[in-house]
Amino acid sequence: MTRRIAMISDHASPLAILGGVDAGGQNVYVNQLSCQLAELGYEVDVFTRWDDARLPRVIEWRERIRVVHIQAGPVGMLHKEDLLDHIPEFAENTVEFMQSERMPYSIVHANFWFSGMVAMEIKRELGIPFAITFHALGRIRRQFQGANDRFPRQRELIEEEIARMADGLIAECPQDREDLVRLYDADPAKITIVPCGANLQHFHPIDQLLARQILNLNKHDRTILVVGRMVPRKGIDTVIESLSVLKDKYDTRASLIVVGGESDRPDPKKTPEIGRLQKIARKLRVHKQINWAGRHGPENLKYYYNAADIFVSTPWYEPFGLTPVESMACGTPVIGSNVGGIKYSVVDGKTGYLVPACDPETLAERLIEIFNNRKLLQYFSENGLERVKYYFTWPKVANAMVNLYEKIIANSLSQDQIYSHKISLFNLSFERIIRTMQDSLDLLRIPMVNAAGAITKAIDGGAKILICGAGGSISETRHFARELMSRFAYPDRRTTSVLPLTTDPANLSICSEDLCYEDIFSRQIEAFGRAGDVLIVVSSNGMSPAVMRALAVAREKGLLTVGFYGGNGGKAVEMTNIPLCVPSHSPEHIEEVHLHLIHTMCEMIEKEFISQSTETRNLTPTRAKM
Ligand code: UDP
């Protein structure tokens, strides 16, 4: 049985156009998370308020994802501050929809406190457990916005109740966790930190000059970028003020691009915050340095992120902040406020700088440091990219979320249900690997045939094969070497010269004493590798420094390199003649498919040997194991 998830996002639809006051991070979160959950085999229904009469009630949005529009108040736009009165109707209609469905939902994931109210009602009526991502907390908002906070006062008490009743609380960063415990007395055992991510298919490095050309920007300008919803708490005025400090104190002129707003063309009437900011800029006489770019979708945003020298995000507070990680994914360093999620995603002095919120002087100081030091900029850029790939991608977010869901589901089940829960977990795990296998079949058919052909040709020419791998993949390399040297399916075939590069204790000890661990394979390649030999590497993420060093030395010495990787193959792809990337982000599925590819590769190579052999006896394949 496939698991069904009810993703409730009262005001933030995954279908919305982004950049306006009420459409930003939460929409992206619900969109990206739902897509990744569907990839992992879950069925997702996103319940969101019906705010556009032109849209049908239920949309089959993507494979395994539906968007269900729930009527709550008039069908049309409402500001989120005005939704409270309509939430009981939202809850009632959602429960009714769920009851009319053939298959039950295993868990509800609520987003924002209104959805938390709906989730509480669903739990009371239908007994479905729920987890919640608050995205923003009333008590934090009130602390910073004071009388400008238009949300009703009950919000905070309702949030407390939600925190008590939820089966899981998702904190987006350590600060969020601390706030939940300190301000809401939330049970720490119920809190799991799951950050947000950047979509690496949308956001990746592109040549800066090219990006500037595409956007028609001056190629010499020192360029700062801000992207986000146009609301005062995003602190864009601080960035504008820093332009004036740069001018007056450091005699430096920088350009600022501001992306976001209610319309594609910047319009102070539609986006009053733009008008307010423009007034500040005129008063400080920096208005000519600012390019108001309006709102943009990811297809354009990637050029903005890449065109900038530095991305700045200086909000007063920030539950997570997607734009800094999107910028880092493009290799553009970030200066961010030392608050909330930003102080988690940006590492001060390593991927960029953290500055106090509302402090244009310190911001200008840091901007000058980076503008005047290209090496530092490059250092931040590389570290930022690595950090995003390691911690902040949507597939990683979804994997962590699924672990949490499964834990909550398991805890909420009776003995009978636990049995069928295990059965459905078993089914799900097979469905996932079958999907990864199918995707790999489609993607890797031709590269695998090419790799087997190239390896056989090299062996025929007298080459030997060196094999190495990182982490858990070391076992795969041993396995591969053994099959290649002895036999896989065909007895009596000739052997091959295979050398699995060693990671035995003596070698490890020597490396740690006299060299460094990164040299563990490269040193052996220097010793044994000859031009024309083959280096095969196995690494699920393609990021291991030891594998990278091995590939670099193999390239220098003229070895042919074949790599078994996962996902996009990491940095190793660029250094490998024939990369074979399993299209998955789950390390265990990547390893499982690697083993299958290794067996297939052995069989393909053996078949070549056999077809070359004049010896035709005993050619029936037999799988003689261990
Ligand atoms: N965004 C966009 N177009 C715009 C402005 C913003 O697509 O013109 C996106 C941006 O890429 C990011 C999201 O809106 O994914 C804003 O999220 P963030 O967490 O930075 O801020 P929030 O909206 O949650 O306050």
XYZ file of C-alpha atoms and ligand atoms in Angstrom:
651
model
C 0.000 0.000 0.000
C 1.335 3.412 -0.925
C 1.462 5.992 1.826
C -0.668 9.089 1.472
C 0.380 12.402 2.930
C -1.964 15.338 3.443
C 0.163 18.474 3.065
C -1.846 21.417 4.365
C -0.766 24.886 3.371
C -3.666 27.254 3.991
C -2.484 30.401 2.174
C 0.638 29.263 0.321
C -0.173 27.247 -2.774
C 2.640 25.435 -4.590
C 1.130 26.855 -7.801
C 1.495 30.545 -6.816
C 3.658 33.116 -8.573
C 6.349 34.149 -6.105
C 7.725 37.445 -4.890
C 4.589 39.160 -3.559
C 3.742 39.890 0.073
C 2.050 36.536 0.679
C 3.913 34.292 -1.771
C 7.455 33.245 -0.988
C 9.357 30.637 0.982
C 6.396 28.586 2.202
C 5.089 28.115 -1.352
C 8.525 26.927 -2.486
C 8.810 24.639 0.549
C 5.462 22.954 -0.078
C 6.169 22.693 -3.797
C 9.674 21.230 -3.524
C 8.974 18.964 -0.574
C 5.853 17.519 -2.239
C 7.804 16.823 -5.436
C 10.556 15.028 -3.548
C 8.072 13.002 -1.476
C 6.383 11.908 -4.701
C 9.818 10.909 -6.034
C 10.235 8.723 -2.972
C 6.970 6.940 -3.759
C 4.555 8.803 -1.466
C 1.219 10.120 -2.690
C 0.747 13.737 -1.715
C -2.418 15.818 -1.601
C -1.729 19.508 -1.015
C -4.725 21.223 0.591
C -4.735 24.961 0.062
C -7.366 27.695 0.156
C -9.338 28.170 -3.062
C -8.203 31.680 -3.979
C -8.833 31.699 -7.714
C -12.199 30.739 -9.201
C -10.551 29.888 -12.533
C -8.753 26.928 -10.961
C -10.570 23.583 -10.641
C -11.258 22.173 -7.206
C -8.818 19.281 -7.622
C -5.783 19.457 -9.897
C -3.716 16.388 -10.832
C -0.567 18.467 -10.642
C 2.269 15.981 -11.060
C 2.635 12.232 -10.875
C 1.409 11.272 -7.377
C 0.631 14.903 -6.403
C -2.776 16.568 -6.393
C -3.578 20.111 -5.348
C -6.945 20.188 -3.583
C -8.550 23.630 -3.360
C -10.591 24.010 -0.214
C -13.296 26.617 0.021
C -12.871 28.850 3.063
C -14.638 32.185 2.798
C -15.062 33.784 -0.627
C -13.194 32.115 -3.512
C -10.607 34.806 -4.205
C -7.536 36.448 -2.736
C -7.519 37.334 0.957
C -4.573 38.592 2.975
C -3.315 35.954 5.347
C -3.953 38.283 8.289
C -7.686 38.042 7.474
C -7.976 34.267 7.317
C -8.661 33.283 10.921
C -12.457 33.542 10.672
C -12.459 31.187 7.684
C -10.267 28.461 9.164
C -13.123 26.487 10.809
C -14.734 26.234 7.359
C -11.387 25.194 5.890
C -11.082 22.448 8.516
C -14.652 21.241 8.049
C -14.329 21.047 4.264
C -10.971 19.300 4.482
C -12.316 16.658 6.875
C -15.301 16.157 4.562
C -13.022 15.735 1.552
C -10.834 13.244 3.422
C -13.862 11.207 4.487
C -15.032 10.973 0.899
C -11.685 9.563 -0.213
C -11.233 5.856 -0.905
C -7.837 5.601 0.808
C -6.927 7.032 4.215
C -4.062 9.466 4.826
C -1.205 8.191 6.991
C -0.082 11.582 8.248
C -0.847 15.300 7.971
C 1.987 17.799 7.488
C 0.682 21.238 8.443
C 2.400 24.428 7.323
C 1.836 27.666 9.298
C -0.419 28.013 12.318
C -3.697 28.194 10.364
C -2.923 24.791 8.868
C -2.003 23.642 12.379
C -5.575 24.492 13.428
C -6.891 22.416 10.536
C -4.560 19.542 11.452
C -5.809 19.571 15.069
C -9.380 19.273 13.823
C -8.441 16.392 11.491
C -6.724 14.618 14.373
C -9.806 15.033 16.575
C -12.224 13.903 13.853
C -10.240 11.237 11.993
C -7.407 10.331 14.375
C -4.667 11.089 11.812
C -1.383 12.172 13.457
C 0.284 15.409 12.362
C 3.600 17.175 12.146
C 3.922 20.905 11.700
C 6.375 23.377 10.251
C 5.336 26.759 11.651
C 7.441 28.737 9.104
C 7.043 31.760 11.393
C 6.115 32.102 15.058
C 3.665 34.694 16.380
C 5.763 35.597 19.420
C 8.839 36.300 17.311
C 6.804 38.352 14.877
C 5.218 40.415 17.628
C 8.621 41.014 19.218
C 9.885 42.627 15.998
C 6.754 44.081 14.431
C 4.989 45.327 17.562
C 1.824 47.241 16.694
C 2.346 46.626 12.947
C 1.579 42.954 13.435
C -1.967 42.580 12.118
C -2.396 38.967 13.167
C -4.937 38.451 15.959
C -3.596 38.121 19.481
C -5.063 34.579 19.864
C -2.397 33.384 17.441
C 0.143 32.777 20.160
C -2.211 30.741 22.364
C -3.352 28.710 19.377
C 0.271 28.048 18.428
C 0.888 26.808 21.987
C -2.024 24.416 21.679
C -0.798 23.185 18.288
C 2.674 22.580 19.716
C 1.101 20.492 22.512
C -1.147 18.498 20.232
C 1.276 17.888 17.349
C 2.993 14.525 17.065
C 6.088 16.129 15.591
C 7.424 19.691 15.464
C 9.725 20.563 12.600
C 12.239 23.293 13.428
C 13.899 24.779 10.371
C 17.117 25.647 12.200
C 18.600 25.464 15.730
C 17.239 28.950 16.543
C 13.729 27.841 15.581
C 14.065 24.891 17.935
C 15.240 27.144 20.740
C 12.327 29.542 20.143
C 9.797 26.697 20.241
C 11.128 25.494 23.586
C 11.711 28.915 25.147
C 8.649 30.776 23.923
C 6.132 27.947 23.554
C 7.277 25.459 26.151
C 7.390 22.831 23.400
C 8.556 19.339 24.354
C 12.147 19.100 23.010
C 11.664 15.359 22.373
C 9.020 16.181 19.788
C 11.229 18.613 17.847
C 13.317 17.579 14.845
C 15.493 20.027 12.963
C 14.925 19.654 9.236
C 16.316 22.585 7.244
C 15.131 23.796 3.849
C 16.939 23.403 0.562
C 17.862 24.844 -2.799
C 16.799 23.212 -6.037
C 20.141 22.463 -7.694
C 18.459 21.919 -11.040
C 17.282 25.536 -10.931
C 20.205 27.099 -9.085
C 23.770 26.304 -10.152
C 26.897 28.230 -11.136
C 26.916 29.977 -14.516
C 29.664 32.196 -15.860
C 29.205 35.659 -14.344
C 29.878 37.575 -17.547
C 27.411 35.462 -19.448
C 24.770 36.033 -16.760
C 25.376 39.784 -16.898
C 25.168 39.763 -20.668
C 21.864 37.883 -20.570
C 20.435 40.407 -18.100
C 21.941 43.357 -19.909
C 23.958 44.447 -16.879
C 27.217 46.347 -16.800
C 30.049 43.838 -16.742
C 32.380 45.971 -14.587
C 30.002 47.075 -11.814
C 30.457 45.881 -8.263
C 27.066 44.266 -7.954
C 25.009 43.429 -4.882
C 21.806 41.412 -5.135
C 18.734 41.226 -2.910
C 15.870 38.808 -3.650
C 12.684 38.434 -1.654
C 9.211 39.436 -0.701
C 8.904 43.202 -0.420
C 8.064 43.602 3.259
C 9.813 45.887 5.797
C 11.078 43.009 7.947
C 13.322 41.850 5.090
C 15.556 44.852 5.895
C 16.186 45.962 2.305
C 16.471 49.526 3.645
C 19.637 48.434 5.475
C 21.209 47.421 2.153
C 20.221 50.738 0.565
C 21.748 52.612 3.506
C 24.947 50.606 3.135
C 25.271 51.915 -0.454
C 25.449 55.389 0.984
C 28.074 54.321 3.578
C 30.113 52.723 0.788
C 29.960 55.980 -1.156
C 30.659 58.401 1.689
C 33.056 56.447 3.871
C 34.861 54.208 1.358
C 34.480 56.243 -1.812
C 33.110 53.139 -3.522
C 30.178 52.956 -5.863
C 28.278 49.681 -5.952
C 25.153 48.709 -7.876
C 22.231 47.084 -6.154
C 19.676 44.862 -7.880
C 16.393 44.272 -6.045
C 14.287 41.325 -7.223
C 10.733 40.806 -5.907
C 7.388 42.552 -5.642
C 3.806 42.046 -6.692
C 4.417 42.434 -10.417
C 6.940 41.586 -13.123
C 7.632 45.288 -13.615
C 8.405 47.128 -10.390
C 5.432 49.239 -9.467
C 5.254 51.234 -6.204
C 1.458 51.336 -6.538
C 1.138 47.563 -6.559
C 4.035 47.144 -4.118
C 4.003 50.058 -1.633
C 7.206 48.765 0.007
C 9.061 49.502 -3.246
C 7.787 53.094 -3.009
C 9.002 53.389 0.589
C 12.440 52.018 -0.315
C 12.716 54.280 -3.369
C 12.088 57.295 -1.140
C 14.921 56.236 1.189
C 17.231 55.730 -1.799
C 16.434 59.179 -3.206
C 16.995 60.803 0.162
C 20.418 59.162 0.417
C 21.140 59.993 -3.236
C 21.893 56.394 -4.172
C 18.728 55.876 -6.262
C 20.661 55.853 -9.536
C 22.651 52.868 -8.309
C 19.562 50.700 -7.825
C 17.981 48.461 -10.411
C 14.407 47.509 -9.405
C 13.996 44.297 -11.330
C 10.455 43.224 -10.316
C 9.607 39.639 -9.561
C 11.105 36.730 -11.475
C 10.728 32.961 -11.692
C 13.676 30.579 -11.098
C 14.524 30.437 -14.820
C 15.572 34.133 -14.609
C 16.542 34.211 -10.951
C 19.502 31.934 -11.591
C 21.001 34.597 -13.858
C 20.530 37.269 -11.194
C 22.197 35.116 -8.539
C 25.092 34.426 -10.914
C 25.448 37.993 -12.144
C 25.955 39.364 -8.629
C 29.286 39.563 -6.809
C 27.592 39.314 -3.432
C 24.128 38.399 -2.256
C 22.824 40.268 0.784
C 19.989 39.229 3.070
C 19.545 41.401 6.163
C 16.119 40.647 7.651
C 15.239 41.489 11.261
C 14.419 37.818 11.824
C 14.224 34.793 9.524
C 12.829 31.323 10.259
C 15.061 29.852 7.541
C 15.660 32.027 4.472
C 15.754 30.190 1.151
C 17.374 32.934 -0.879
C 20.807 32.690 0.824
C 21.053 28.958 0.062
C 19.864 29.527 -3.512
C 22.596 32.109 -3.932
C 25.253 29.824 -2.442
C 24.082 27.076 -4.819
C 25.001 29.469 -7.639
C 28.422 30.068 -6.088
C 27.633 33.646 -5.031
C 28.735 34.382 -1.444
C 26.243 35.719 1.066
C 26.365 38.431 3.677
C 23.425 37.820 5.967
C 21.941 38.966 9.256
C 23.126 37.004 12.223
C 19.604 35.747 12.898
C 17.456 32.602 12.681
C 18.132 30.271 9.783
C 20.708 32.552 8.163
C 23.188 32.060 10.991
C 22.761 28.335 10.325
C 23.127 28.326 6.529
C 25.878 30.972 6.318
C 29.111 30.167 8.161
C 30.745 33.434 9.195
C 34.198 33.765 7.622
C 33.828 30.551 5.614
C 30.897 30.874 3.200
C 30.357 34.604 3.682
C 29.792 36.971 6.577
C 27.189 37.400 9.281
C 26.373 40.944 10.374
C 23.960 42.380 12.936
C 20.511 43.177 11.483
C 19.798 46.883 10.793
C 23.504 47.782 10.785
C 24.456 49.396 7.445
C 27.923 50.410 8.738
C 29.044 46.840 9.462
C 27.413 45.639 6.263
C 29.378 48.205 4.233
C 32.601 47.207 6.001
C 32.073 43.563 5.036
C 31.083 44.457 1.484
C 34.300 46.409 1.039
C 36.347 43.509 2.379
C 34.878 41.141 -0.165
C 34.919 43.596 -3.084
C 38.617 44.225 -2.497
C 39.653 40.618 -2.152
C 38.846 38.380 -5.112
C 40.541 35.413 -3.459
C 38.271 35.691 -0.450
C 35.281 35.886 -2.740
C 36.409 32.710 -4.492
C 37.007 30.977 -1.146
C 33.516 31.865 0.096
C 32.020 30.845 -3.223
C 33.542 27.349 -3.182
C 32.742 26.740 0.480
C 29.162 27.963 0.053
C 28.555 25.656 -2.873
C 29.923 22.680 -0.940
C 27.824 23.529 2.101
C 24.605 23.700 0.120
C 25.314 20.411 -1.641
C 26.080 18.750 1.655
C 23.286 20.086 3.875
C 20.671 22.041 1.981
C 19.168 20.216 -0.978
C 15.515 19.236 -1.275
C 16.226 15.494 -1.687
C 18.103 15.592 1.634
C 15.300 17.558 3.248
C 12.746 15.016 1.989
C 14.783 12.057 3.248
C 14.941 13.578 6.725
C 11.218 14.390 6.592
C 10.300 10.855 5.582
C 12.225 9.471 8.560
C 10.228 11.738 10.816
C 6.890 10.836 9.179
C 7.603 7.120 9.477
C 8.507 7.488 13.142
C 5.287 9.382 13.840
C 3.182 6.909 11.866
C 4.757 3.930 13.661
C 4.116 5.519 17.085
C 0.489 6.170 16.291
C -0.398 2.617 15.281
C -2.094 -0.254 17.119
C -0.493 -3.760 17.126
C -2.515 -4.832 14.052
C -1.682 -1.653 12.271
C 2.021 -2.072 13.083
C 2.009 -5.337 11.151
C 0.437 -3.781 8.056
C 2.689 -0.734 8.537
C 5.719 -3.009 8.220
C 4.226 -4.639 5.144
C 3.639 -1.268 3.554
C 7.174 -0.140 4.439
C 8.469 -3.267 2.738
C 6.357 -2.550 -0.346
C 7.434 1.064 -0.420
C 11.088 0.184 -0.178
C 10.734 -2.166 -3.177
C 8.757 0.386 -5.155
C 11.527 2.934 -4.631
C 14.378 0.681 -5.711
C 12.371 -0.526 -8.733
C 11.908 3.094 -9.754
C 15.604 3.865 -9.319
C 16.475 0.753 -11.318
C 14.096 1.783 -14.096
C 15.524 5.324 -14.210
C 19.060 3.913 -14.258
C 18.169 1.526 -17.063
C 17.001 4.419 -19.211
C 19.888 6.715 -18.356
C 22.869 4.389 -18.157
C 22.294 1.895 -20.980
C 24.567 3.644 -23.490
C 27.289 4.871 -21.056
C 27.521 1.358 -19.566
C 27.980 -0.234 -22.990
C 30.611 2.387 -23.802
C 32.402 1.850 -20.489
C 32.453 -1.954 -20.851
C 33.758 -1.589 -24.417
C 36.504 0.845 -23.388
C 37.604 -1.323 -20.455
C 37.721 -4.490 -22.585
C 39.699 -2.686 -25.253
C 42.195 -1.455 -22.671
C 42.550 -4.961 -21.204
C 43.135 -6.347 -24.706
C 45.882 -3.794 -25.112
C 47.628 -5.115 -21.969
C 46.260 -2.599 -19.482
C 45.597 -3.349 -15.866
C 42.634 -2.147 -13.877
C 42.971 -0.217 -10.632
C 39.867 0.116 -8.496
C 39.178 2.357 -5.547
C 36.195 3.682 -3.647
C 35.175 5.872 -0.751
C 33.308 5.018 2.451
C 30.838 2.125 2.197
C 31.674 1.766 -1.501
C 35.044 0.233 -0.569
C 33.228 -3.114 -0.202
C 31.854 -2.733 -3.731
C 35.364 -2.176 -5.083
C 36.605 -5.426 -3.458
C 33.659 -7.288 -4.838
C 34.208 -5.878 -8.308
C 37.914 -6.711 -8.292
C 37.265 -10.260 -7.189
C 34.663 -10.883 -9.891
C 36.861 -9.381 -12.604
C 39.948 -11.306 -11.596
C 38.374 -14.725 -11.059
C 35.089 -14.903 -12.949
C 31.507 -13.773 -12.787
C 29.255 -16.082 -14.814
C 31.522 -17.867 -17.275
C 33.985 -20.509 -16.104
C 37.245 -21.009 -18.006
C 37.546 -17.480 -19.192
C 40.913 -15.782 -19.002
C 41.731 -13.660 -15.971
C 42.418 -9.939 -15.887
C 45.028 -7.895 -14.167
C 43.047 -6.137 -11.430
C 44.404 -4.262 -8.464
C 41.977 -3.110 -5.783
C 43.754 -0.150 -4.161
C 44.324 -0.979 -0.561
C 42.917 0.706 2.525
C 44.439 -1.833 4.908
C 45.526 -0.661 8.371
C 49.221 -0.411 7.456
C 48.455 1.803 4.494
C 46.067 3.923 6.544
C 48.628 4.352 9.272
C 51.374 5.304 6.825
C 49.071 7.781 5.172
C 48.128 9.419 8.420
C 51.750 9.567 9.643
C 53.648 10.520 6.502
C 51.111 11.756 3.983
C 47.463 12.629 4.472
C 44.367 10.535 4.044
C 43.523 12.212 0.755
C 46.659 10.600 -0.719
C 45.666 7.064 0.138
C 44.742 6.107 -3.439
C 46.692 8.671 -5.428
C 49.991 7.423 -4.022
C 49.210 3.888 -5.163
C 48.234 5.158 -8.597
C 51.557 6.981 -8.802
C 53.279 3.689 -7.936
C 51.332 1.246 -10.117
C 49.433 3.201 -12.752
C 50.723 3.418 -16.321
C 49.344 5.361 -19.273
C 46.572 3.315 -20.876
C 45.607 1.553 -17.621
C 42.088 1.970 -16.294
C 41.046 3.502 -12.971
C 37.555 2.576 -11.818
C 36.161 4.541 -8.875
C 33.005 3.931 -6.867
C 31.618 6.751 -4.740
C 27.955 7.426 -4.095
C 28.297 11.217 -3.819
C 31.401 11.826 -5.918
C 32.743 14.260 -3.331
C 35.398 12.254 -1.488
C 38.698 14.188 -1.478
C 40.663 10.890 -1.720
C 38.728 9.896 -4.843
C 39.183 13.373 -6.288
C 42.934 13.228 -5.745
C 43.021 9.721 -7.279
C 41.205 10.981 -10.383
C 43.554 13.950 -10.698
C 46.663 11.755 -10.580
C 45.094 9.231 -12.985
C 44.438 12.058 -15.428
C 48.009 13.326 -15.140
C 49.356 9.846 -15.848
C 47.037 9.173 -18.792
C 44.785 6.485 -17.279
C 41.260 5.994 -18.568
C 38.814 6.738 -15.745
C 35.378 5.219 -15.196
C 33.307 6.335 -12.191
C 30.221 4.896 -10.525
C 28.494 7.804 -8.780
C 25.038 8.913 -7.626
C 22.860 11.995 -8.112
C 24.671 14.512 -10.278
C 27.980 12.839 -9.494
C 29.461 15.788 -7.599
C 32.797 17.259 -8.578
C 34.162 13.891 -9.645
C 32.065 13.897 -12.827
C 34.167 16.594 -14.483
C 37.329 14.602 -13.784
C 36.082 11.245 -15.087
C 36.206 10.055 -18.703
C 33.112 7.889 -18.371
C 30.906 8.860 -15.394
C 27.978 6.551 -14.584
C 25.623 8.456 -12.266
C 22.705 6.607 -10.680
C 19.788 9.076 -10.793
C 18.889 9.020 -7.107
C 19.678 10.983 -3.974
C 19.283 8.084 -1.603
C 22.741 6.698 -0.715
C 21.379 3.210 -0.046
C 19.627 2.999 -3.414
C 22.703 4.311 -5.160
C 24.790 1.575 -3.541
C 22.228 -1.080 -4.432
C 22.187 -0.034 -8.065
C 25.991 0.219 -8.082
C 26.244 -3.421 -7.135
C 23.904 -4.372 -9.940
C 25.862 -2.228 -12.417
C 29.096 -3.839 -11.277
C 27.663 -7.306 -11.921
C 26.342 -6.210 -15.289
C 29.687 -4.661 -16.182
C 31.489 -7.921 -15.273
C 29.098 -9.890 -17.429
C 29.514 -7.530 -20.389
C 33.311 -7.700 -20.155
C 33.234 -11.504 -19.836
C 30.971 -11.817 -22.846
C 33.541 -9.848 -24.856
C 36.303 -12.199 -23.695
C 34.238 -15.208 -24.584
C 33.304 -13.967 -28.008
C 37.005 -13.333 -28.694
C 37.997 -16.756 -27.405
C 38.587 -19.638 -29.830
C 37.880 -21.953 -26.938
C 34.173 -22.733 -27.239
C 33.875 -25.476 -24.662
C 31.922 -25.029 -21.538
C 30.378 -21.687 -22.344
C 27.139 -22.047 -20.482
C 27.073 -19.315 -17.826
C 27.112 -20.691 -14.298
C 26.969 -18.389 -11.317
C 29.532 -20.114 -9.078
C 29.530 -18.118 -5.868
C 31.796 -17.924 -2.841
N 11.243 34.340 -5.079
C 10.977 34.217 -6.414
N 10.819 35.337 -7.155
C 10.903 36.573 -6.638
C 11.194 36.698 -5.268
C 11.348 35.566 -4.504
O 10.898 33.113 -6.938
O 10.744 37.534 -7.380
C 11.456 33.110 -4.277
C 12.892 32.916 -3.838
O 13.643 32.332 -4.888
C 12.731 32.006 -2.631
C 11.399 32.461 -2.065
O 10.712 33.183 -3.071
O 12.670 30.660 -3.027
C 11.573 33.342 -0.833
O 11.889 32.547 0.245
P 12.622 33.044 1.556
O 12.714 31.894 2.474
O 13.902 33.717 1.206
O 11.674 34.163 2.164
P 10.171 34.070 2.732
O 9.264 34.315 1.583
O 9.975 32.697 3.305
O 10.098 35.129 3.763
